[in-house]
CSV table of C-alpha atoms in Angstrom, one decimal:
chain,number,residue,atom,x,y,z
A,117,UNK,CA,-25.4,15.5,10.4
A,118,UNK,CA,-27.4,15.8,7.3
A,119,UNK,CA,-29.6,12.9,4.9
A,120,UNK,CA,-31.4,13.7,2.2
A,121,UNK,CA,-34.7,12.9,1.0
A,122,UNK,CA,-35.2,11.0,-2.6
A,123,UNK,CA,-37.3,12.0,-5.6
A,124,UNK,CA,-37.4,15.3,-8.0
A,125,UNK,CA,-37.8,17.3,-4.6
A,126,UNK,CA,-34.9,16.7,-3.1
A,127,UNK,CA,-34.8,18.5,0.3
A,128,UNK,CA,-32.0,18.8,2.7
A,129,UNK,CA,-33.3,17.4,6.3
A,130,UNK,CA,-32.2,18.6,9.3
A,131,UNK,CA,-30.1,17.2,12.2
A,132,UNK,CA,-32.0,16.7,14.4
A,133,UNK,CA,-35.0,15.2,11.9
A,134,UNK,CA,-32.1,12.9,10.6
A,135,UNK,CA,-31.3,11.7,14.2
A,136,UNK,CA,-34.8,11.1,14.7
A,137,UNK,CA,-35.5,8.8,11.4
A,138,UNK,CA,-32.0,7.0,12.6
A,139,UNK,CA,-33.7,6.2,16.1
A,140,UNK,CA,-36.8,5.0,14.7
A,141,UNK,CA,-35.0,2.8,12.5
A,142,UNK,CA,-32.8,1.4,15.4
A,143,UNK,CA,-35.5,0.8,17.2
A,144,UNK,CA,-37.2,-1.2,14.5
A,145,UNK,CA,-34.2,-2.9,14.0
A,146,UNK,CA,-34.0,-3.6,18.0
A,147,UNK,CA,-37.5,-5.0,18.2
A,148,UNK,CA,-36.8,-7.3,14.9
A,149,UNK,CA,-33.4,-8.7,16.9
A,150,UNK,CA,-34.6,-9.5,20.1
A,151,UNK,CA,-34.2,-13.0,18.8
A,152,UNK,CA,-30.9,-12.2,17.8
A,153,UNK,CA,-28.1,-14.6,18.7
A,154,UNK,CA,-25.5,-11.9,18.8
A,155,UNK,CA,-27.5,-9.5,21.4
A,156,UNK,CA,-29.0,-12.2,23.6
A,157,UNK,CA,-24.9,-13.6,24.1
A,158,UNK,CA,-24.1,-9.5,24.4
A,159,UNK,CA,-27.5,-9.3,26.7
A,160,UNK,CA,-26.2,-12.3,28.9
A,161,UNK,CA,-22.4,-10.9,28.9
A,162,UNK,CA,-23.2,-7.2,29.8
A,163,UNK,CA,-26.8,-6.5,30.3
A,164,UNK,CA,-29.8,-5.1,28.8
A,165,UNK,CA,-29.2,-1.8,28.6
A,166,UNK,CA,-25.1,-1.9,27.1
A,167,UNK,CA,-26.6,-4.3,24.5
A,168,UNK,CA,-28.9,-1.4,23.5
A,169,UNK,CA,-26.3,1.3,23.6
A,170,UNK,CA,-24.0,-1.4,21.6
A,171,UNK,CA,-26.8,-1.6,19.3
A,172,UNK,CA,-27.2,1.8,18.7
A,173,UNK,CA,-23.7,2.7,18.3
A,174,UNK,CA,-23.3,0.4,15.5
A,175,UNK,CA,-26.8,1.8,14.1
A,176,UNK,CA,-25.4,5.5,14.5
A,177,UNK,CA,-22.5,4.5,13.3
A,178,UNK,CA,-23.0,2.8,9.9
A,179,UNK,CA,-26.4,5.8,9.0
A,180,UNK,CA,-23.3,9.0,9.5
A,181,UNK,CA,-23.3,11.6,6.7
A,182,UNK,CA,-25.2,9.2,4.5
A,183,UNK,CA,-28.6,9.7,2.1
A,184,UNK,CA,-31.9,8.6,3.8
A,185,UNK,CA,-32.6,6.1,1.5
A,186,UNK,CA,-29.2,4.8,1.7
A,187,UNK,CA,-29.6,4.3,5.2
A,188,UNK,CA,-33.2,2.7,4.9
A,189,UNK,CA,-31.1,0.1,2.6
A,190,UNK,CA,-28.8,-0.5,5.0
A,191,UNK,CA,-28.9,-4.5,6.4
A,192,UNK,CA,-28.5,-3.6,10.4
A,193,UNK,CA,-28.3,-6.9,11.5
A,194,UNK,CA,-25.6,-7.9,9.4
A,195,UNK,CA,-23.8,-4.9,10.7
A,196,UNK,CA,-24.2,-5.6,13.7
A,197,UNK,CA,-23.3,-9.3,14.0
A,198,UNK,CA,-19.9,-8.8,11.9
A,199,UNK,CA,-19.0,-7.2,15.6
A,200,UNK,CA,-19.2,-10.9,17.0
A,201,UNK,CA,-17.1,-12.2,14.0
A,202,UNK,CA,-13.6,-10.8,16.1
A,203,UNK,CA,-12.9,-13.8,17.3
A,204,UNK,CA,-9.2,-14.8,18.9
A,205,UNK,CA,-8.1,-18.5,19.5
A,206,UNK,CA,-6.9,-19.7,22.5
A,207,UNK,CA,-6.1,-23.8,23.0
A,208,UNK,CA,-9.2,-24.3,23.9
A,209,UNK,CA,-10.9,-23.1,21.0
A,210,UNK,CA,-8.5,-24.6,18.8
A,211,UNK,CA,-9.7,-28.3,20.4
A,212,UNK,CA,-13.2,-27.8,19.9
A,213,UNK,CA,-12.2,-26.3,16.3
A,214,UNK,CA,-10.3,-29.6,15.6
A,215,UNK,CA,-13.0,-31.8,17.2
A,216,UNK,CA,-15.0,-34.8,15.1
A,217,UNK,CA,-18.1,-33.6,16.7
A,218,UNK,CA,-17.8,-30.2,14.6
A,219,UNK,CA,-20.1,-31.7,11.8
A,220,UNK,CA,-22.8,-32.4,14.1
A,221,UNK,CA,-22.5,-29.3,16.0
A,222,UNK,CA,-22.4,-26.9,12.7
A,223,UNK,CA,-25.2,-28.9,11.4
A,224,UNK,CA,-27.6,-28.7,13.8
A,225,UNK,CA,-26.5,-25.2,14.8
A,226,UNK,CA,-27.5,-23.8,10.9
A,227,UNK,CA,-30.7,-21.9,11.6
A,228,UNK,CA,-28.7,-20.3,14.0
A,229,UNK,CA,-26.0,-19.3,11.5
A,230,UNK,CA,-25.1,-15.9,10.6
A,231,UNK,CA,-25.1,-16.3,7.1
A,232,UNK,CA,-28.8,-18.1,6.8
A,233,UNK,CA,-30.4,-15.1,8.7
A,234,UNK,CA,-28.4,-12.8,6.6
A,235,UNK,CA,-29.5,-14.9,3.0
A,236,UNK,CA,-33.2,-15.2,4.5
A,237,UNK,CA,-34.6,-12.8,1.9
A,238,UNK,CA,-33.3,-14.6,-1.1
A,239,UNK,CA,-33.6,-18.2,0.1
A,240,UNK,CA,-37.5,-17.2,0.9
A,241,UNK,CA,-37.8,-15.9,-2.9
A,242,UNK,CA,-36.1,-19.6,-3.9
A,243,UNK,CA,-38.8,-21.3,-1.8
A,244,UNK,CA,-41.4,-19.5,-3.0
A,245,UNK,CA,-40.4,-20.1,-6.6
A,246,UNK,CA,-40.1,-23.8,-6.3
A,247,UNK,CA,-43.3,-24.1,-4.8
A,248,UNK,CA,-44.8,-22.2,-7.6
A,249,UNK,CA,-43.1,-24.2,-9.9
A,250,UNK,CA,-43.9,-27.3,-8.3
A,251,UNK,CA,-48.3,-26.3,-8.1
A,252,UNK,CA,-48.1,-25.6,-12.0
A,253,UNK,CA,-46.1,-28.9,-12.4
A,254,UNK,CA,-48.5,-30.7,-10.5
A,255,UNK,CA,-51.5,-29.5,-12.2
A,256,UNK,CA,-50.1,-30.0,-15.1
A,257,UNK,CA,-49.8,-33.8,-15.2
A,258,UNK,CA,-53.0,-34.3,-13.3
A,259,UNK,CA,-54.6,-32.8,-16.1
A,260,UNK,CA,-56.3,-29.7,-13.6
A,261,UNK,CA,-54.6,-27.5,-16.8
A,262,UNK,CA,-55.8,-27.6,-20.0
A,263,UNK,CA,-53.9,-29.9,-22.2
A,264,UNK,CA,-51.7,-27.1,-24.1
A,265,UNK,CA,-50.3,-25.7,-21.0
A,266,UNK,CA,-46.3,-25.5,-21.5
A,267,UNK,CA,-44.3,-27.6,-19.3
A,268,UNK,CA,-41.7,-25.8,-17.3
A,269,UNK,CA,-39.2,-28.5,-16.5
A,270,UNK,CA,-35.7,-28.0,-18.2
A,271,UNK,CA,-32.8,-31.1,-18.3
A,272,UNK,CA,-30.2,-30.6,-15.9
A,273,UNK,CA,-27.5,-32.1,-18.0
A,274,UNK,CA,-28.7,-29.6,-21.0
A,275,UNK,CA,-25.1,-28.1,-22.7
A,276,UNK,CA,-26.5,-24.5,-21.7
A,277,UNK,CA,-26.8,-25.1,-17.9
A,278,UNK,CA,-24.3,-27.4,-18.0
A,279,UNK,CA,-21.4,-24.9,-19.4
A,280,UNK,CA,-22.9,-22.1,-17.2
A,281,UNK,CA,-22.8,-24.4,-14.1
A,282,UNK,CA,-18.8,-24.6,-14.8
A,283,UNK,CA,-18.4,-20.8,-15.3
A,284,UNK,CA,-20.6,-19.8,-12.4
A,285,UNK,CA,-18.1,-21.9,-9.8
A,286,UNK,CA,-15.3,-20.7,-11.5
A,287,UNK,CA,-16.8,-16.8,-10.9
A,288,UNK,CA,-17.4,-18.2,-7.0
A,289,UNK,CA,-13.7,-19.4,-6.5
A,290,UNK,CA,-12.5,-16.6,-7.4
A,291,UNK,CA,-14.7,-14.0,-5.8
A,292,UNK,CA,-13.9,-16.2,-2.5
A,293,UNK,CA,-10.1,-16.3,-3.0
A,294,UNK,CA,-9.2,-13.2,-3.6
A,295,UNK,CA,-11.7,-11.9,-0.4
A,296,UNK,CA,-9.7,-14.4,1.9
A,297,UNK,CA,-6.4,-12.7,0.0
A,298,UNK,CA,-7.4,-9.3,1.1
A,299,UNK,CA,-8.3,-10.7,4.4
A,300,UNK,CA,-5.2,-12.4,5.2
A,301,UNK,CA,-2.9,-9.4,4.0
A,302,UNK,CA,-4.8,-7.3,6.5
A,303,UNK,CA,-4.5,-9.7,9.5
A,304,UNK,CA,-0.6,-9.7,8.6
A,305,UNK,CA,-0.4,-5.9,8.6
A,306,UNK,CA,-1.5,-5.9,12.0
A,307,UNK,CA,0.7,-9.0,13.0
A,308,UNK,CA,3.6,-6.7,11.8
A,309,UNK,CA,2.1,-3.8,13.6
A,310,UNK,CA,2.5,-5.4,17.0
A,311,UNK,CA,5.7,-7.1,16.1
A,312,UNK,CA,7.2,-3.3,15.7
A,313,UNK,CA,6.0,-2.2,18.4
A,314,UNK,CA,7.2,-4.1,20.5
A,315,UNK,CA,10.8,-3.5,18.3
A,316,UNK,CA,10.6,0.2,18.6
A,317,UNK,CA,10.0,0.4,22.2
A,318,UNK,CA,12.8,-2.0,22.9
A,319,UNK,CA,14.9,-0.1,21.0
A,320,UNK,CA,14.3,3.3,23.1
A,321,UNK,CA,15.0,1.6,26.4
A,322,UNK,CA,18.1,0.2,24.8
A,323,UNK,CA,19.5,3.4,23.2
A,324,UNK,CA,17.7,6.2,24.8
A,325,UNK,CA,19.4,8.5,26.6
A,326,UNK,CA,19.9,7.4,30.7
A,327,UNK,CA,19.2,10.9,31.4
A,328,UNK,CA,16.0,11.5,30.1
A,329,UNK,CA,13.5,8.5,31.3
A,330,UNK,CA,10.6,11.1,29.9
A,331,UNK,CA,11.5,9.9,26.7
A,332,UNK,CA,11.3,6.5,27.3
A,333,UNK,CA,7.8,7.3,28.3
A,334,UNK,CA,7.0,9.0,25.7
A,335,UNK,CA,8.1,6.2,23.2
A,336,UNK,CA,5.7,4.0,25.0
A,337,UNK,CA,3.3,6.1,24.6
A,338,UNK,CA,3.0,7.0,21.4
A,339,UNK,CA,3.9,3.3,20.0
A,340,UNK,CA,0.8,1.8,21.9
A,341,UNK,CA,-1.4,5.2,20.5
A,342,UNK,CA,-0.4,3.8,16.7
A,343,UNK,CA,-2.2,0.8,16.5
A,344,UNK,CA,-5.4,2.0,18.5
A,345,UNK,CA,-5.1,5.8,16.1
A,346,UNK,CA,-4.9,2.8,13.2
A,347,UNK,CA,-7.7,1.0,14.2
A,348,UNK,CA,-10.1,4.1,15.0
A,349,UNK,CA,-9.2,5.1,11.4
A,350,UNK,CA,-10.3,2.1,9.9
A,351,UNK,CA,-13.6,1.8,11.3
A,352,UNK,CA,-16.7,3.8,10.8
A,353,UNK,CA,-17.5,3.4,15.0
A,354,UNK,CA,-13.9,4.6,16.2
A,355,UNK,CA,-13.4,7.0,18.8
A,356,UNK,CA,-9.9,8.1,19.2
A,357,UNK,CA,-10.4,9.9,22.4
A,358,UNK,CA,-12.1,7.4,24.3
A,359,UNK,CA,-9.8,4.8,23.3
A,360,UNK,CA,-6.8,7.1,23.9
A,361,UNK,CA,-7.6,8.2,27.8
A,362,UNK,CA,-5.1,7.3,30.4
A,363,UNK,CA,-2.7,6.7,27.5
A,364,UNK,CA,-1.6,10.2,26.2
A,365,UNK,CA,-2.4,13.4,28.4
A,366,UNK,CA,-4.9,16.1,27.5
A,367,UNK,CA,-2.7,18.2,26.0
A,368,UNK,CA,-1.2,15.7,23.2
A,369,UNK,CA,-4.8,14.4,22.7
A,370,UNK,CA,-6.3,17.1,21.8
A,371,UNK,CA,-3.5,17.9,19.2
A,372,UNK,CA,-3.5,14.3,17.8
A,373,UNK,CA,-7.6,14.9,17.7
A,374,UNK,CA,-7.5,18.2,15.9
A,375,UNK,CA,-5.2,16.7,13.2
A,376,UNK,CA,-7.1,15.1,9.7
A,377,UNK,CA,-4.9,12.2,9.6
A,378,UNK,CA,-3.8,11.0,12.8
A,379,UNK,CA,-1.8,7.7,12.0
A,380,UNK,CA,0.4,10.1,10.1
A,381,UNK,CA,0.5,12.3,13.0
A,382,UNK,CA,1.1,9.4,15.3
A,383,UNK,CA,4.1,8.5,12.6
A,384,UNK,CA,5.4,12.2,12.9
A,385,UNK,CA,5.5,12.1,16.9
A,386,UNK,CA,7.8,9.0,16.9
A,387,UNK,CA,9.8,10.7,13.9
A,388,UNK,CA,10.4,13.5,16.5
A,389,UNK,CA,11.1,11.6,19.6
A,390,UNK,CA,13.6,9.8,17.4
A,391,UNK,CA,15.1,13.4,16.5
A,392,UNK,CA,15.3,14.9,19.7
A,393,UNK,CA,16.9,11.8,21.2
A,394,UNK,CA,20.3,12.1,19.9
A,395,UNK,CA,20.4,8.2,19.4
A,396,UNK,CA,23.6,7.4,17.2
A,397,UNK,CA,23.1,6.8,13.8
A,398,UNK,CA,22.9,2.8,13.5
A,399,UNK,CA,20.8,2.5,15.9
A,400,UNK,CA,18.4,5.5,14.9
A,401,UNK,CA,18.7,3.7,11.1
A,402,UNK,CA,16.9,1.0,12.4
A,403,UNK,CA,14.6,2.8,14.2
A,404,UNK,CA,13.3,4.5,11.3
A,405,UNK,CA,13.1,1.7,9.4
A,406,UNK,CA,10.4,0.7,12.4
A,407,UNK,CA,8.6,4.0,11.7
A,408,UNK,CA,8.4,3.5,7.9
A,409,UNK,CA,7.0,0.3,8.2
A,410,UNK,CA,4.4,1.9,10.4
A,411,UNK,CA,3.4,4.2,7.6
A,412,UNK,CA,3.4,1.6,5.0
A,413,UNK,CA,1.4,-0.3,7.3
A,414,UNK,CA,-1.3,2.3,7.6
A,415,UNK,CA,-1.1,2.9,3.6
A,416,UNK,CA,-1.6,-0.6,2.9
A,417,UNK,CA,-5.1,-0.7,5.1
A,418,UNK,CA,-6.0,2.2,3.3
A,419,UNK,CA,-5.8,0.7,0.3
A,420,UNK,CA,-7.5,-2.6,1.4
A,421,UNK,CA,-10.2,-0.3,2.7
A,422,UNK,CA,-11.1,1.9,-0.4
A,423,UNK,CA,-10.5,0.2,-2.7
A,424,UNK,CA,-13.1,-2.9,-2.7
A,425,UNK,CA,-12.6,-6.2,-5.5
A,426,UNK,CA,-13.7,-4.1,-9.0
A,427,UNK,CA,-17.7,-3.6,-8.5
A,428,UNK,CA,-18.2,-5.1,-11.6
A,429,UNK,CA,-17.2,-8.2,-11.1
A,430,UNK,CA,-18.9,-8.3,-7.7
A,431,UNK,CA,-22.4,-7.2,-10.0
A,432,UNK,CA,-21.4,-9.7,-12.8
A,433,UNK,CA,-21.2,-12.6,-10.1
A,434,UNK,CA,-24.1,-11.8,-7.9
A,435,UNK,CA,-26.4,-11.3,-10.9
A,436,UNK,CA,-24.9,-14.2,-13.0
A,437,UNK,CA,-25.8,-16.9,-9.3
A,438,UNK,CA,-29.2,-15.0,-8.8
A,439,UNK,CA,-30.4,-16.4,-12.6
A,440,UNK,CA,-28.8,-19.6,-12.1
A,441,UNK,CA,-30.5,-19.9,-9.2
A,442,UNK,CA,-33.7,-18.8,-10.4
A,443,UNK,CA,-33.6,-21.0,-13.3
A,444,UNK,CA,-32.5,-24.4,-10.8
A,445,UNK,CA,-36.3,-24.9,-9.6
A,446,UNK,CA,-36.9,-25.9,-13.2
A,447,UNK,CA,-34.2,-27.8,-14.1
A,448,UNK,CA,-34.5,-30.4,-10.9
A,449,UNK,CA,-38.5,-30.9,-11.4
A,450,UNK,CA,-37.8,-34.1,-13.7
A,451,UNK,CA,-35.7,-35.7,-11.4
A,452,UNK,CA,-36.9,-34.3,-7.9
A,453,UNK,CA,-40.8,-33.9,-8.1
A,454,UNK,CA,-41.6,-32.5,-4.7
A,455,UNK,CA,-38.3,-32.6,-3.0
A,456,UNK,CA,-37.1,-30.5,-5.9
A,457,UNK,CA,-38.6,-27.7,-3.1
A,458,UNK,CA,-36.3,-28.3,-0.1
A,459,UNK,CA,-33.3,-29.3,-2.6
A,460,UNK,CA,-33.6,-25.8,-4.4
A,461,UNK,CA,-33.4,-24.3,-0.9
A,462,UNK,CA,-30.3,-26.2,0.3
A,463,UNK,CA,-28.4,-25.4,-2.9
A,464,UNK,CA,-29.6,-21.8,-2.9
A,465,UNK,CA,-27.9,-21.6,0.9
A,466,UNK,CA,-24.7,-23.2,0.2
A,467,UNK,CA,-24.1,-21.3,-3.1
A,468,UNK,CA,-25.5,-17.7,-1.8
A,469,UNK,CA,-23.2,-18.6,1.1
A,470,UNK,CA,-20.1,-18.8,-0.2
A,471,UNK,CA,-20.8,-15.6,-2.2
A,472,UNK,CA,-22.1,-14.1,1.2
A,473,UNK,CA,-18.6,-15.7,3.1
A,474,UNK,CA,-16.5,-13.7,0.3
A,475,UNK,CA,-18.8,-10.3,0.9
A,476,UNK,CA,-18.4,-10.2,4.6
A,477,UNK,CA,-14.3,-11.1,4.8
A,478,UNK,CA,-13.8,-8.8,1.7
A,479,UNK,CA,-13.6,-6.0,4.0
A,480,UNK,CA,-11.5,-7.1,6.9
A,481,UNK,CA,-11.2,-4.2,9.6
A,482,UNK,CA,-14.4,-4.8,10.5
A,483,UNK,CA,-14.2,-8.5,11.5
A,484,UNK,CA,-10.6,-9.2,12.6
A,485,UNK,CA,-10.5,-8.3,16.4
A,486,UNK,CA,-8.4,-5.4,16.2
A,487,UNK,CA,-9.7,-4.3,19.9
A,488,UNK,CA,-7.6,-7.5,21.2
A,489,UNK,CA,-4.5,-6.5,19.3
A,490,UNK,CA,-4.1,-2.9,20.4
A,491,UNK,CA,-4.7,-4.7,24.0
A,492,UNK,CA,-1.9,-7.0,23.6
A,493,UNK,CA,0.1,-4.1,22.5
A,494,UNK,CA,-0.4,-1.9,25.5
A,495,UNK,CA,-0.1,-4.7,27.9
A,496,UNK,CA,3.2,-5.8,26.0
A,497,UNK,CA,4.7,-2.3,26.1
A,498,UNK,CA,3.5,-1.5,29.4
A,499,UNK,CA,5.2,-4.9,31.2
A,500,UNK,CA,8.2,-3.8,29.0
A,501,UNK,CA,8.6,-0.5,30.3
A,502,UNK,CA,8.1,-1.8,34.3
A,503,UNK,CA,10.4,-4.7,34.3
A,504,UNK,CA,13.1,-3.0,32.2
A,505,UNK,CA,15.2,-2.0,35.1
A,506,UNK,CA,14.3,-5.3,36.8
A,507,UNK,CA,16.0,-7.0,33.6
A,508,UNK,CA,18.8,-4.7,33.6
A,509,UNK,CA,19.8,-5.2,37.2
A,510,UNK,CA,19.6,-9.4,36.6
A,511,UNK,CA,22.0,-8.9,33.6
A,512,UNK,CA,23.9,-6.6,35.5
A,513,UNK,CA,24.1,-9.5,38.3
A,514,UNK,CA,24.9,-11.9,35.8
A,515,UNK,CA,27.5,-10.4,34.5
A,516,UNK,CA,28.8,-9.5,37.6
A,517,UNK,CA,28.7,-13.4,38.9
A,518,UNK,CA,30.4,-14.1,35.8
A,519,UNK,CA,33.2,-12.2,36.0
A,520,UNK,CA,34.0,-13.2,39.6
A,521,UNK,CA,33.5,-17.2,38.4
A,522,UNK,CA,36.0,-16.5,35.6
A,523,UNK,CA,38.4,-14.9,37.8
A,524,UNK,CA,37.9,-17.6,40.5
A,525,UNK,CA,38.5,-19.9,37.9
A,526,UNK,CA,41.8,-18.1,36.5
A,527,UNK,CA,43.3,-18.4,40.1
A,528,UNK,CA,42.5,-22.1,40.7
A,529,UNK,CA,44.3,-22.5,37.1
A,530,UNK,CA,47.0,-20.9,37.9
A,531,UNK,CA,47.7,-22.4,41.5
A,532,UNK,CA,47.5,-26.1,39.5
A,533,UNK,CA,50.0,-24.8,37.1
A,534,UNK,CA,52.3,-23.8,40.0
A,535,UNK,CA,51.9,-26.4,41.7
A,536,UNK,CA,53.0,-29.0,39.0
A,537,UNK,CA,55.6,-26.6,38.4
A,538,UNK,CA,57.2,-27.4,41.7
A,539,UNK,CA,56.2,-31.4,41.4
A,540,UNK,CA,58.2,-31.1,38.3
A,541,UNK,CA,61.6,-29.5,39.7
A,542,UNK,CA,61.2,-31.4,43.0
A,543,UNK,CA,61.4,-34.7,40.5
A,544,UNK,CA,64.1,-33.7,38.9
């Protein structure tokens, strides 16, 4: 791995100088997290030592083939926390998420929020302002300046703030919606990824040749190596091989490893299988239609991940809230006085948050707990593939059962018809 070193003498540094800067940065970045809320829960869950390697993984990671200063710029706590953002519902969750006491609990939980520790930079510049503003205002009216010092305080309800107020929520809607949009259509792409394979497995134990049980295998496979080859692809930290052992043998790993785009190769595999199976036509119609949607599924994340909201607008918004907020401390000393310090603050984290809530969902593979998906999928197409002959021999029963109850029945039927047959022409 290379980086590169800034100014008019730009100089290629080496590997292992590059790894070197990387570990002195994760190390600063591990001595500035020890109060970390993420870590110490990882710390408590796993230990010491696989919190560091976590750590430095996600350090590693996020610094690959990128400029030095780049990777002096990059934020590694927030990196690192977005891990603990994969979160997956259960009923219990969902009761505590419904609960009254969820005010109380979030409130008093905020300096331990994600998003404060993340904004502390610009809500320290807000506090620091309004104290300033505050001192010279203070001054001021005790007459400690001389009598020509300029006020500073501007009217809240003045027609310039007041019509950039409305654009600037306007700008903040919309940056929010359309993150929540991307992250939604992402979270359904993966819905639909388990949902087919699930489909495309039951499909090869339906129509698969008897006589060949190595391509049922092979089927499972491959389907549960899609979503985990997906998810490796859309992360920086993804490592195909590990994820892939005891799944696919040597052999196929190393070919799906050499290839440059493995969901397409994963795509191909099945395509074969499919082939080679001689499935009738119907049913291998609807298995390809399984496939395809796998490789629109893997399109579509590519899209979501290159292509971010236009960085424009993303510039436009965060520039257009960091003025407004600068110019607030002024606006509320009429009014406020003092407290103008601690309101200032408060606005400045609820605003920066929202912006900061549509940053951190805007790229979605990152935060939606993919690792428990591909889980479910393997566990899913691994209790499908062992209780498939189980199934097949209590439908087989059934059947069976049937058939003899409707038989039975047939013979009682026609003994009572018989038998009133004779009643009848005994009568007569």
């Amino acid at each position: 791995m290379q980086a590169y070193c800034g100014g008019s003498g730009q100089r290629v540094i080496t590997s292992s100088t590059s790894q070197s800067a990387i570990s002195v940065i994760g190390a600063l970045s591990w001595r500035h997290l020890q109060t970390n809320r993420v870590l110490h829960k990882c710390v408590q869950s796993h230990g010491l030592k696989t919190a560091k390697q976590r750590y430095a993984r996600v350090v590693v990671s996020v610094t690959k083939d990128l400029p030095l200063p780049v990777i002096l710029e990059k934020d590694f706590d927030k990196e690192g926390s977005r891990i603990d953002k994969r979160t997956v519902f259960n009923f219990s969750n969902w009761a505590t998420h419904r609960s009254t006491n969820i005010y109380g609990r979030h409130i008093a939980t905020t300096l331990e929020s994600r998003i404060v520790r993340g904004l502390l930079q610009p809500l320290l510049a807000t506090t620091g302002l309004a104290v300033a503003v505050a001192i010279y205002q203070t001054l001021r009216e005790t007459g400690a300046l001389p009598a020509n010092a300029p006020g500073l305080g501007l009217e809240t309800n003045s027609p310039p703030f007041s019509l950039i107020s409305f654009a600037l929520s306007l700008l903040l809607v919309f940056r929010t919606n359309t993150s929540y949009s991307r992250w939604a259509e992402a979270r359904a792409i993966w819905g639909g990824v388990t949902n087919r394979s699930r489909d495309i497995l039951r499909q090869a134990l339906m129509y698969a040749p008897k006589d060949k049980p190595d391509l049922v295998d092979m089927f499972m496979r491959w389907s549960m190596a899609y979503s985990k080859v997906l998810m490796c692809h859309l992360r920086e930290d993804g490592d195909v091989e590990k994820e892939l052992q005891g799944i696919l043998p040597p052999d196929e790993l190393s070919q799906l490893v050499a290839s440059q785009h493995r969901p397409n190769y994963v795509v191909g595999m099945l395509s074969d299988l499919v082939e080679i199976s001689n499935i009738s036509s119907p049913e291998r119609f609807r298995m390809d239609q399984n496939i395809t949607f796998f490789e629109d599924c893997h399109g579509k994340c590519e899209r979501i991940l290159k292509t971010p909201i236009p960085l424009s607008y993303t510039r436009h918004t965060s520039r257009f809230l960091g003025i407004w907020l600068l110019l607030m401390p002024f606006t509320l000393w009429k009014s406020c006085h003092w407290a103008m310090v601690p309101a200032s603050v408060i606005i400045c984290f609820l605003l920066l948050g929202i912006e900061e809530i549509g940053v951190q969902i805007e790229e979605p593979f990152g935060i939606l707990p993919l690792e428990t998906m591909c889980a479910t999928i393997e566990s899913n197409l691994r209790e499908m593939t062992e209780t498939s002959d189980t199934v097949k021999e209590l439908v087989k029963k059934a059947s069976r059962e049937s058939i003899m109850a409707k038989s039975e029945g047939n013979a009682m039927s026609n003994k009572r018809e018989h038998e009133f047959a004779g009643a009848v022409k005994n009568r007569i």
